[in-house]
PDB file of C-alpha atoms in Angstrom:
ATOM      1  CA  UNK A  16       0.220 -15.485  19.170  1.00  0.00           C
ATOM      2  CA  UNK A  17       1.881 -12.205  18.131  1.00  0.00           C
ATOM      3  CA  UNK A  18      -0.747 -11.229  15.543  1.00  0.00           C
ATOM      4  CA  UNK A  19       0.663  -8.905  12.889  1.00  0.00           C
ATOM      5  CA  UNK A  20       4.233  -7.670  13.357  1.00  0.00           C
ATOM      6  CA  UNK A  21       6.175  -5.136  11.296  1.00  0.00           C
ATOM      7  CA  UNK A  22       9.896  -4.579  10.904  1.00  0.00           C
ATOM      8  CA  UNK A  23      11.475  -2.048  11.285  1.00  0.00           C
ATOM      9  CA  UNK A  24       9.505   0.278  13.560  1.00  0.00           C
ATOM     10  CA  UNK A  25      11.272   3.398  12.325  1.00  0.00           C
ATOM     11  CA  UNK A  26      13.672   4.199   9.512  1.00  0.00           C
ATOM     12  CA  UNK A  27      15.321   7.253   7.979  1.00  0.00           C
ATOM     13  CA  UNK A  28      16.335   7.073   4.321  1.00  0.00           C
ATOM     14  CA  UNK A  29      18.039   9.415   1.937  1.00  0.00           C
ATOM     15  CA  UNK A  30      16.402  10.139  -1.403  1.00  0.00           C
ATOM     16  CA  UNK A  31      17.234   7.376  -3.862  1.00  0.00           C
ATOM     17  CA  UNK A  32      17.978   4.701  -1.280  1.00  0.00           C
ATOM     18  CA  UNK A  33      16.083   1.441  -1.252  1.00  0.00           C
ATOM     19  CA  UNK A  34      14.578  -0.547   1.569  1.00  0.00           C
ATOM     20  CA  UNK A  35      12.207  -3.390   2.335  1.00  0.00           C
ATOM     21  CA  UNK A  36       9.511  -3.377   4.997  1.00  0.00           C
ATOM     22  CA  UNK A  37       8.594  -6.762   6.411  1.00  0.00           C
ATOM     23  CA  UNK A  38       5.155  -7.784   7.617  1.00  0.00           C
ATOM     24  CA  UNK A  39       4.568 -11.119   9.326  1.00  0.00           C
ATOM     25  CA  UNK A  40       1.361 -12.675  10.658  1.00  0.00           C
ATOM     26  CA  UNK A  41       0.937 -15.861  12.656  1.00  0.00           C
ATOM     27  CA  UNK A  42      -2.847 -16.190  12.321  1.00  0.00           C
ATOM     28  CA  UNK A  43      -2.790 -18.263   9.114  1.00  0.00           C
ATOM     29  CA  UNK A  44      -4.561 -15.443   7.279  1.00  0.00           C
ATOM     30  CA  UNK A  45      -4.955 -15.690   3.518  1.00  0.00           C
ATOM     31  CA  UNK A  46      -5.215 -11.976   2.755  1.00  0.00           C
ATOM     32  CA  UNK A  47      -2.613  -9.311   3.489  1.00  0.00           C
ATOM     33  CA  UNK A  48      -2.471  -5.585   2.765  1.00  0.00           C
ATOM     34  CA  UNK A  49      -0.091  -2.647   2.833  1.00  0.00           C
ATOM     35  CA  UNK A  50      -1.408   0.845   3.599  1.00  0.00           C
ATOM     36  CA  UNK A  51       0.144   4.231   4.032  1.00  0.00           C
ATOM     37  CA  UNK A  52      -1.222   6.808   6.440  1.00  0.00           C
ATOM     38  CA  UNK A  53      -0.683  10.500   5.887  1.00  0.00           C
ATOM     39  CA  UNK A  54      -2.105  13.372   7.973  1.00  0.00           C
ATOM     40  CA  UNK A  55      -5.690  14.164   7.041  1.00  0.00           C
ATOM     41  CA  UNK A  56      -5.888  11.414   4.432  1.00  0.00           C
ATOM     42  CA  UNK A  57      -6.770   8.305   6.375  1.00  0.00           C
ATOM     43  CA  UNK A  58      -5.329   4.982   5.233  1.00  0.00           C
ATOM     44  CA  UNK A  59      -4.742   4.366   1.557  1.00  0.00           C
ATOM     45  CA  UNK A  60      -4.172   0.912   0.112  1.00  0.00           C
ATOM     46  CA  UNK A  61      -0.834   0.453  -1.666  1.00  0.00           C
ATOM     47  CA  UNK A  62      -0.831  -3.249  -2.611  1.00  0.00           C
ATOM     48  CA  UNK A  63      -2.563  -6.350  -1.395  1.00  0.00           C
ATOM     49  CA  UNK A  64      -2.383 -10.126  -1.678  1.00  0.00           C
ATOM     50  CA  UNK A  65      -5.136 -12.722  -1.593  1.00  0.00           C
ATOM     51  CA  UNK A  66      -2.771 -15.652  -1.218  1.00  0.00           C
ATOM     52  CA  UNK A  67       0.781 -16.923  -1.353  1.00  0.00           C
ATOM     53  CA  UNK A  68       2.409 -16.004  -4.656  1.00  0.00           C
ATOM     54  CA  UNK A  69      -0.267 -13.456  -5.632  1.00  0.00           C
ATOM     55  CA  UNK A  70      -0.221  -9.657  -5.412  1.00  0.00           C
ATOM     56  CA  UNK A  71      -2.361  -6.841  -6.768  1.00  0.00           C
ATOM     57  CA  UNK A  72      -2.269  -3.061  -6.942  1.00  0.00           C
ATOM     58  CA  UNK A  73      -4.267  -0.913  -4.589  1.00  0.00           C
ATOM     59  CA  UNK A  74      -5.105   2.772  -4.703  1.00  0.00           C
ATOM     60  CA  UNK A  75      -1.560   4.220  -4.569  1.00  0.00           C
ATOM     61  CA  UNK A  76       0.899   1.581  -5.901  1.00  0.00           C
ATOM     62  CA  UNK A  77       3.392   3.801  -7.750  1.00  0.00           C
ATOM     63  CA  UNK A  78       6.944   3.656  -6.376  1.00  0.00           C
ATOM     64  CA  UNK A  79       6.331   0.437  -4.432  1.00  0.00           C
ATOM     65  CA  UNK A  80       6.697  -3.264  -5.105  1.00  0.00           C
ATOM     66  CA  UNK A  81       5.541  -6.229  -3.040  1.00  0.00           C
ATOM     67  CA  UNK A  82       6.131  -9.929  -2.742  1.00  0.00           C
ATOM     68  CA  UNK A  83       4.292 -12.760  -0.976  1.00  0.00           C
ATOM     69  CA  UNK A  84       6.605 -15.734  -1.219  1.00  0.00           C
ATOM     70  CA  UNK A  85       5.347 -17.245   2.021  1.00  0.00           C
ATOM     71  CA  UNK A  86       1.794 -17.134   3.328  1.00  0.00           C
ATOM     72  CA  UNK A  87       2.814 -15.536   6.602  1.00  0.00           C
ATOM     73  CA  UNK A  88       5.002 -12.784   5.121  1.00  0.00           C
ATOM     74  CA  UNK A  89       4.239  -9.767   2.944  1.00  0.00           C
ATOM     75  CA  UNK A  90       7.149  -7.555   1.890  1.00  0.00           C
ATOM     76  CA  UNK A  91       6.891  -3.955   0.719  1.00  0.00           C
ATOM     77  CA  UNK A  92       9.831  -2.583  -1.254  1.00  0.00           C
ATOM     78  CA  UNK A  93      10.861   0.941  -2.112  1.00  0.00           C
ATOM     79  CA  UNK A  94      13.384   0.784  -4.949  1.00  0.00           C
ATOM     80  CA  UNK A  95      14.308   4.473  -4.978  1.00  0.00           C
ATOM     81  CA  UNK A  96      12.862   6.368  -2.036  1.00  0.00           C
ATOM     82  CA  UNK A  97      11.424   9.853  -2.522  1.00  0.00           C
ATOM     83  CA  UNK A  98      10.445  12.465   0.092  1.00  0.00           C
ATOM     84  CA  UNK A  99       6.790  11.963  -0.941  1.00  0.00           C
ATOM     85  CA  UNK A 100       7.065   8.465   0.496  1.00  0.00           C
ATOM     86  CA  UNK A 101       7.587   9.828   3.986  1.00  0.00           C
ATOM     87  CA  UNK A 102       4.655   8.270   5.812  1.00  0.00           C
ATOM     88  CA  UNK A 103       3.534   5.714   8.328  1.00  0.00           C
ATOM     89  CA  UNK A 104       3.098   2.283   6.758  1.00  0.00           C
ATOM     90  CA  UNK A 105       0.667  -0.263   8.112  1.00  0.00           C
ATOM     91  CA  UNK A 106       0.331  -3.883   7.246  1.00  0.00           C
ATOM     92  CA  UNK A 107      -2.948  -5.718   7.800  1.00  0.00           C
ATOM     93  CA  UNK A 108      -4.293  -9.213   7.325  1.00  0.00           C
ATOM     94  CA  UNK A 109      -7.627 -10.989   7.234  1.00  0.00           C
ATOM     95  CA  UNK A 110      -8.599 -14.652   7.218  1.00  0.00           C
ATOM     96  CA  UNK A 111     -10.242 -14.851   3.810  1.00  0.00           C
ATOM     97  CA  UNK A 112     -13.131 -13.495   1.847  1.00  0.00           C
ATOM     98  CA  UNK A 113     -15.382 -11.791   4.318  1.00  0.00           C
ATOM     99  CA  UNK A 114     -15.535 -14.077   7.313  1.00  0.00           C
ATOM    100  CA  UNK A 115     -16.387 -11.164   9.563  1.00  0.00           C
ATOM    101  CA  UNK A 116     -12.799 -11.113  10.806  1.00  0.00           C
ATOM    102  CA  UNK A 117     -11.254  -8.121   9.154  1.00  0.00           C
ATOM    103  CA  UNK A 118      -8.771  -6.518   9.202  1.00  0.00           C
ATOM    104  CA  UNK A 119      -6.024  -6.961  11.801  1.00  0.00           C
ATOM    105  CA  UNK A 120      -3.340  -4.275  11.713  1.00  0.00           C
ATOM    106  CA  UNK A 121       0.314  -4.225  12.699  1.00  0.00           C
ATOM    107  CA  UNK A 122       1.823  -1.439  14.819  1.00  0.00           C
ATOM    108  CA  UNK A 123       3.201   0.490  11.850  1.00  0.00           C
ATOM    109  CA  UNK A 124       6.565   1.522  10.384  1.00  0.00           C
ATOM    110  CA  UNK A 125       7.450   5.186  10.448  1.00  0.00           C
ATOM    111  CA  UNK A 126       9.530   6.142   7.415  1.00  0.00           C
ATOM    112  CA  UNK A 127      11.257   9.473   6.882  1.00  0.00           C
ATOM    113  CA  UNK A 128      12.841  10.157   3.511  1.00  0.00           C
ATOM    114  CA  UNK A 129      15.238  13.101   3.447  1.00  0.00           C
TER     115      UNK A 129
ATOM    116  CA  UNK B  10     -12.882   7.194  -7.177  1.00  0.00           C
ATOM    117  CA  UNK B  11     -14.776   6.340  -4.017  1.00  0.00           C
ATOM    118  CA  UNK B  12     -14.386   8.664  -1.076  1.00  0.00           C
ATOM    119  CA  UNK B  13     -15.475   8.509   2.520  1.00  0.00           C
ATOM    120  CA  UNK B  14     -15.853  11.804   4.311  1.00  0.00           C
ATOM    121  CA  UNK B  15     -15.802  11.866   8.077  1.00  0.00           C
ATOM    122  CA  UNK B  16     -16.954  14.683  10.298  1.00  0.00           C
ATOM    123  CA  UNK B  17     -15.969  16.317  12.412  1.00  0.00           C
ATOM    124  CA  UNK B  18     -12.242  16.199  11.664  1.00  0.00           C
ATOM    125  CA  UNK B  19     -11.434  16.661  15.341  1.00  0.00           C
ATOM    126  CA  UNK B  20     -13.236  16.973  18.640  1.00  0.00           C
ATOM    127  CA  UNK B  21     -12.142  18.262  22.011  1.00  0.00           C
ATOM    128  CA  UNK B  22     -14.522  17.215  24.780  1.00  0.00           C
ATOM    129  CA  UNK B  23     -14.744  16.936  28.521  1.00  0.00           C
ATOM    130  CA  UNK B  24     -14.655  13.560  30.231  1.00  0.00           C
ATOM    131  CA  UNK B  25     -18.188  12.267  30.695  1.00  0.00           C
ATOM    132  CA  UNK B  26     -19.620  13.906  27.587  1.00  0.00           C
ATOM    133  CA  UNK B  27     -21.228  11.965  24.753  1.00  0.00           C
ATOM    134  CA  UNK B  28     -19.645  12.008  21.300  1.00  0.00           C
ATOM    135  CA  UNK B  29     -21.168  11.680  17.845  1.00  0.00           C
ATOM    136  CA  UNK B  30     -19.364  11.362  14.539  1.00  0.00           C
ATOM    137  CA  UNK B  31     -20.423  10.361  11.074  1.00  0.00           C
ATOM    138  CA  UNK B  32     -19.170   9.078   7.776  1.00  0.00           C
ATOM    139  CA  UNK B  33     -20.682   9.690   4.364  1.00  0.00           C
ATOM    140  CA  UNK B  34     -19.972   8.177   0.990  1.00  0.00           C
ATOM    141  CA  UNK B  35     -20.723   8.899  -2.632  1.00  0.00           C
ATOM    142  CA  UNK B  36     -21.212   5.153  -3.121  1.00  0.00           C
ATOM    143  CA  UNK B  37     -23.337   2.460  -1.529  1.00  0.00           C
ATOM    144  CA  UNK B  38     -21.689  -0.025   0.807  1.00  0.00           C
ATOM    145  CA  UNK B  39     -23.093  -3.307   2.055  1.00  0.00           C
ATOM    146  CA  UNK B  40     -20.769  -3.381   5.034  1.00  0.00           C
ATOM    147  CA  UNK B  41     -19.523  -0.571   7.242  1.00  0.00           C
ATOM    148  CA  UNK B  42     -16.746  -0.850   9.791  1.00  0.00           C
ATOM    149  CA  UNK B  43     -15.500   1.434  12.547  1.00  0.00           C
ATOM    150  CA  UNK B  44     -11.892   1.332  13.731  1.00  0.00           C
ATOM    151  CA  UNK B  45     -10.023   3.122  16.499  1.00  0.00           C
ATOM    152  CA  UNK B  46      -6.351   4.016  16.331  1.00  0.00           C
ATOM    153  CA  UNK B  47      -4.562   4.710  19.589  1.00  0.00           C
ATOM    154  CA  UNK B  48      -1.561   7.046  19.402  1.00  0.00           C
ATOM    155  CA  UNK B  49       1.425   5.188  17.925  1.00  0.00           C
ATOM    156  CA  UNK B  50      -0.549   2.033  17.187  1.00  0.00           C
ATOM    157  CA  UNK B  51      -2.368   0.404  14.297  1.00  0.00           C
ATOM    158  CA  UNK B  52      -6.165   0.610  13.934  1.00  0.00           C
ATOM    159  CA  UNK B  53      -8.319  -1.874  15.830  1.00  0.00           C
ATOM    160  CA  UNK B  54     -11.780  -2.961  14.725  1.00  0.00           C
ATOM    161  CA  UNK B  55     -14.536  -1.684  17.040  1.00  0.00           C
ATOM    162  CA  UNK B  56     -17.810  -2.454  15.329  1.00  0.00           C
ATOM    163  CA  UNK B  57     -18.943  -4.008  12.056  1.00  0.00           C
ATOM    164  CA  UNK B  58     -22.348  -3.338  10.449  1.00  0.00           C
ATOM    165  CA  UNK B  59     -23.892  -5.598   7.832  1.00  0.00           C
ATOM    166  CA  UNK B  60     -27.452  -4.407   7.132  1.00  0.00           C
ATOM    167  CA  UNK B  61     -29.004  -1.046   6.325  1.00  0.00           C
ATOM    168  CA  UNK B  62     -30.647   0.356   9.439  1.00  0.00           C
ATOM    169  CA  UNK B  63     -28.683  -1.921  11.752  1.00  0.00           C
ATOM    170  CA  UNK B  64     -27.774  -0.543  15.180  1.00  0.00           C
ATOM    171  CA  UNK B  65     -24.926  -2.312  16.967  1.00  0.00           C
ATOM    172  CA  UNK B  66     -23.322  -1.655  20.336  1.00  0.00           C
ATOM    173  CA  UNK B  67     -19.952  -2.499  21.834  1.00  0.00           C
ATOM    174  CA  UNK B  68     -19.893  -1.303  25.434  1.00  0.00           C
ATOM    175  CA  UNK B  69     -20.254   2.468  25.417  1.00  0.00           C
ATOM    176  CA  UNK B  70     -19.994   2.576  21.623  1.00  0.00           C
ATOM    177  CA  UNK B  71     -23.000   2.414  19.325  1.00  0.00           C
ATOM    178  CA  UNK B  72     -22.842   2.466  15.552  1.00  0.00           C
ATOM    179  CA  UNK B  73     -25.581   2.665  12.963  1.00  0.00           C
ATOM    180  CA  UNK B  74     -25.708   1.637   9.314  1.00  0.00           C
ATOM    181  CA  UNK B  75     -27.571   4.373   7.472  1.00  0.00           C
ATOM    182  CA  UNK B  76     -30.782   3.518   5.625  1.00  0.00           C
ATOM    183  CA  UNK B  77     -29.426   4.879   2.348  1.00  0.00           C
ATOM    184  CA  UNK B  78     -26.322   2.643   2.741  1.00  0.00           C
ATOM    185  CA  UNK B  79     -24.251   5.758   2.008  1.00  0.00           C
ATOM    186  CA  UNK B  80     -23.577   6.728   5.593  1.00  0.00           C
ATOM    187  CA  UNK B  81     -22.812   5.459   9.058  1.00  0.00           C
ATOM    188  CA  UNK B  82     -22.698   6.960  12.530  1.00  0.00           C
ATOM    189  CA  UNK B  83     -20.708   6.259  15.684  1.00  0.00           C
ATOM    190  CA  UNK B  84     -21.676   7.405  19.147  1.00  0.00           C
ATOM    191  CA  UNK B  85     -19.610   7.156  22.312  1.00  0.00           C
ATOM    192  CA  UNK B  86     -21.419   7.658  25.585  1.00  0.00           C
ATOM    193  CA  UNK B  87     -19.867   8.973  28.805  1.00  0.00           C
ATOM    194  CA  UNK B  88     -16.403   9.468  27.331  1.00  0.00           C
ATOM    195  CA  UNK B  89     -13.300   8.595  29.347  1.00  0.00           C
ATOM    196  CA  UNK B  90      -9.641   9.569  28.820  1.00  0.00           C
ATOM    197  CA  UNK B  91      -8.780   6.257  27.133  1.00  0.00           C
ATOM    198  CA  UNK B  92     -11.246   7.094  24.339  1.00  0.00           C
ATOM    199  CA  UNK B  93      -8.556   9.425  22.971  1.00  0.00           C
ATOM    200  CA  UNK B  94      -7.454   8.468  19.479  1.00  0.00           C
ATOM    201  CA  UNK B  95      -8.462   8.610  15.830  1.00  0.00           C
ATOM    202  CA  UNK B  96     -11.700   6.945  14.758  1.00  0.00           C
ATOM    203  CA  UNK B  97     -11.934   5.699  11.188  1.00  0.00           C
ATOM    204  CA  UNK B  98     -14.914   4.487   9.270  1.00  0.00           C
ATOM    205  CA  UNK B  99     -14.375   2.019   6.450  1.00  0.00           C
ATOM    206  CA  UNK B 100     -16.537   0.583   3.719  1.00  0.00           C
ATOM    207  CA  UNK B 101     -16.096  -2.900   2.303  1.00  0.00           C
ATOM    208  CA  UNK B 102     -15.305  -2.367  -1.368  1.00  0.00           C
ATOM    209  CA  UNK B 103     -14.875  -5.909  -2.570  1.00  0.00           C
ATOM    210  CA  UNK B 104     -16.357  -8.962  -0.903  1.00  0.00           C
ATOM    211  CA  UNK B 105     -13.923 -11.283  -2.695  1.00  0.00           C
ATOM    212  CA  UNK B 106     -10.716  -9.551  -1.618  1.00  0.00           C
ATOM    213  CA  UNK B 107     -11.825  -7.922   1.648  1.00  0.00           C
ATOM    214  CA  UNK B 108     -10.618  -4.587   0.287  1.00  0.00           C
ATOM    215  CA  UNK B 109     -11.641  -1.604   2.399  1.00  0.00           C
ATOM    216  CA  UNK B 110     -11.767   2.100   1.751  1.00  0.00           C
ATOM    217  CA  UNK B 111     -11.127   4.240   4.800  1.00  0.00           C
ATOM    218  CA  UNK B 112     -12.460   7.607   5.825  1.00  0.00           C
ATOM    219  CA  UNK B 113     -10.203  10.521   6.695  1.00  0.00           C
ATOM    220  CA  UNK B 114     -10.655   9.996  10.434  1.00  0.00           C
ATOM    221  CA  UNK B 115     -12.027  11.906  13.422  1.00  0.00           C
ATOM    222  CA  UNK B 116      -9.445  12.788  16.047  1.00  0.00           C
ATOM    223  CA  UNK B 117     -10.884  12.720  19.563  1.00  0.00           C
ATOM    224  CA  UNK B 118      -9.296  14.427  22.533  1.00  0.00           C
ATOM    225  CA  UNK B 119     -10.814  13.972  25.991  1.00  0.00           C
ATOM    226  CA  UNK B 120      -9.963  16.328  28.824  1.00  0.00           C
ATOM    227  CA  UNK B 121     -10.385  15.251  32.473  1.00  0.00           C
TER     228      UNK B 121
END
């Protein structure tokens, strides 16, 4: 049982490049989330999903897209990376609506946009 | 929008000392959570609080759900070096989606 895994662990992009961050969970969780963490700002929700095939915007969705084609995977895409997207990205999952098992986090992806 | 303010922002303490930190909100929450983030890792849930006034312990950690439902407190007794990390409070925003809003974090450094 690996929990929540994220790929890649670290990436450097040039401005304007695109990339996809992959999150996978093997706990059969319904809900998945993408956050970004910046110094002094805590974790801010980018997008989330309450089930396969569904996604919704969080607090800071601009510049990102997501897809949840399979229950165990949640993809975060950057179509045209900007330096302001330099951050640490965390994926999280939880079983379903408030079962007192929330939220399990992955180890993070460190992204540097030059 | 909703904001959670944590204080202090950082703490530098000696091993064996007790630690107190708090989290305040402009909004009411029905559930408060405390997470710890070790360096280079994702946050891990420490304690969850479900009722105003509730006091819950997890080993040397004790957290309280404020009576006003707008604040929460975390205490660590007899700190040890492995307590180093960032502590985040979080409020449950939406029961139906499990959405959380996180505080800005308290960075704890413990010196031997």
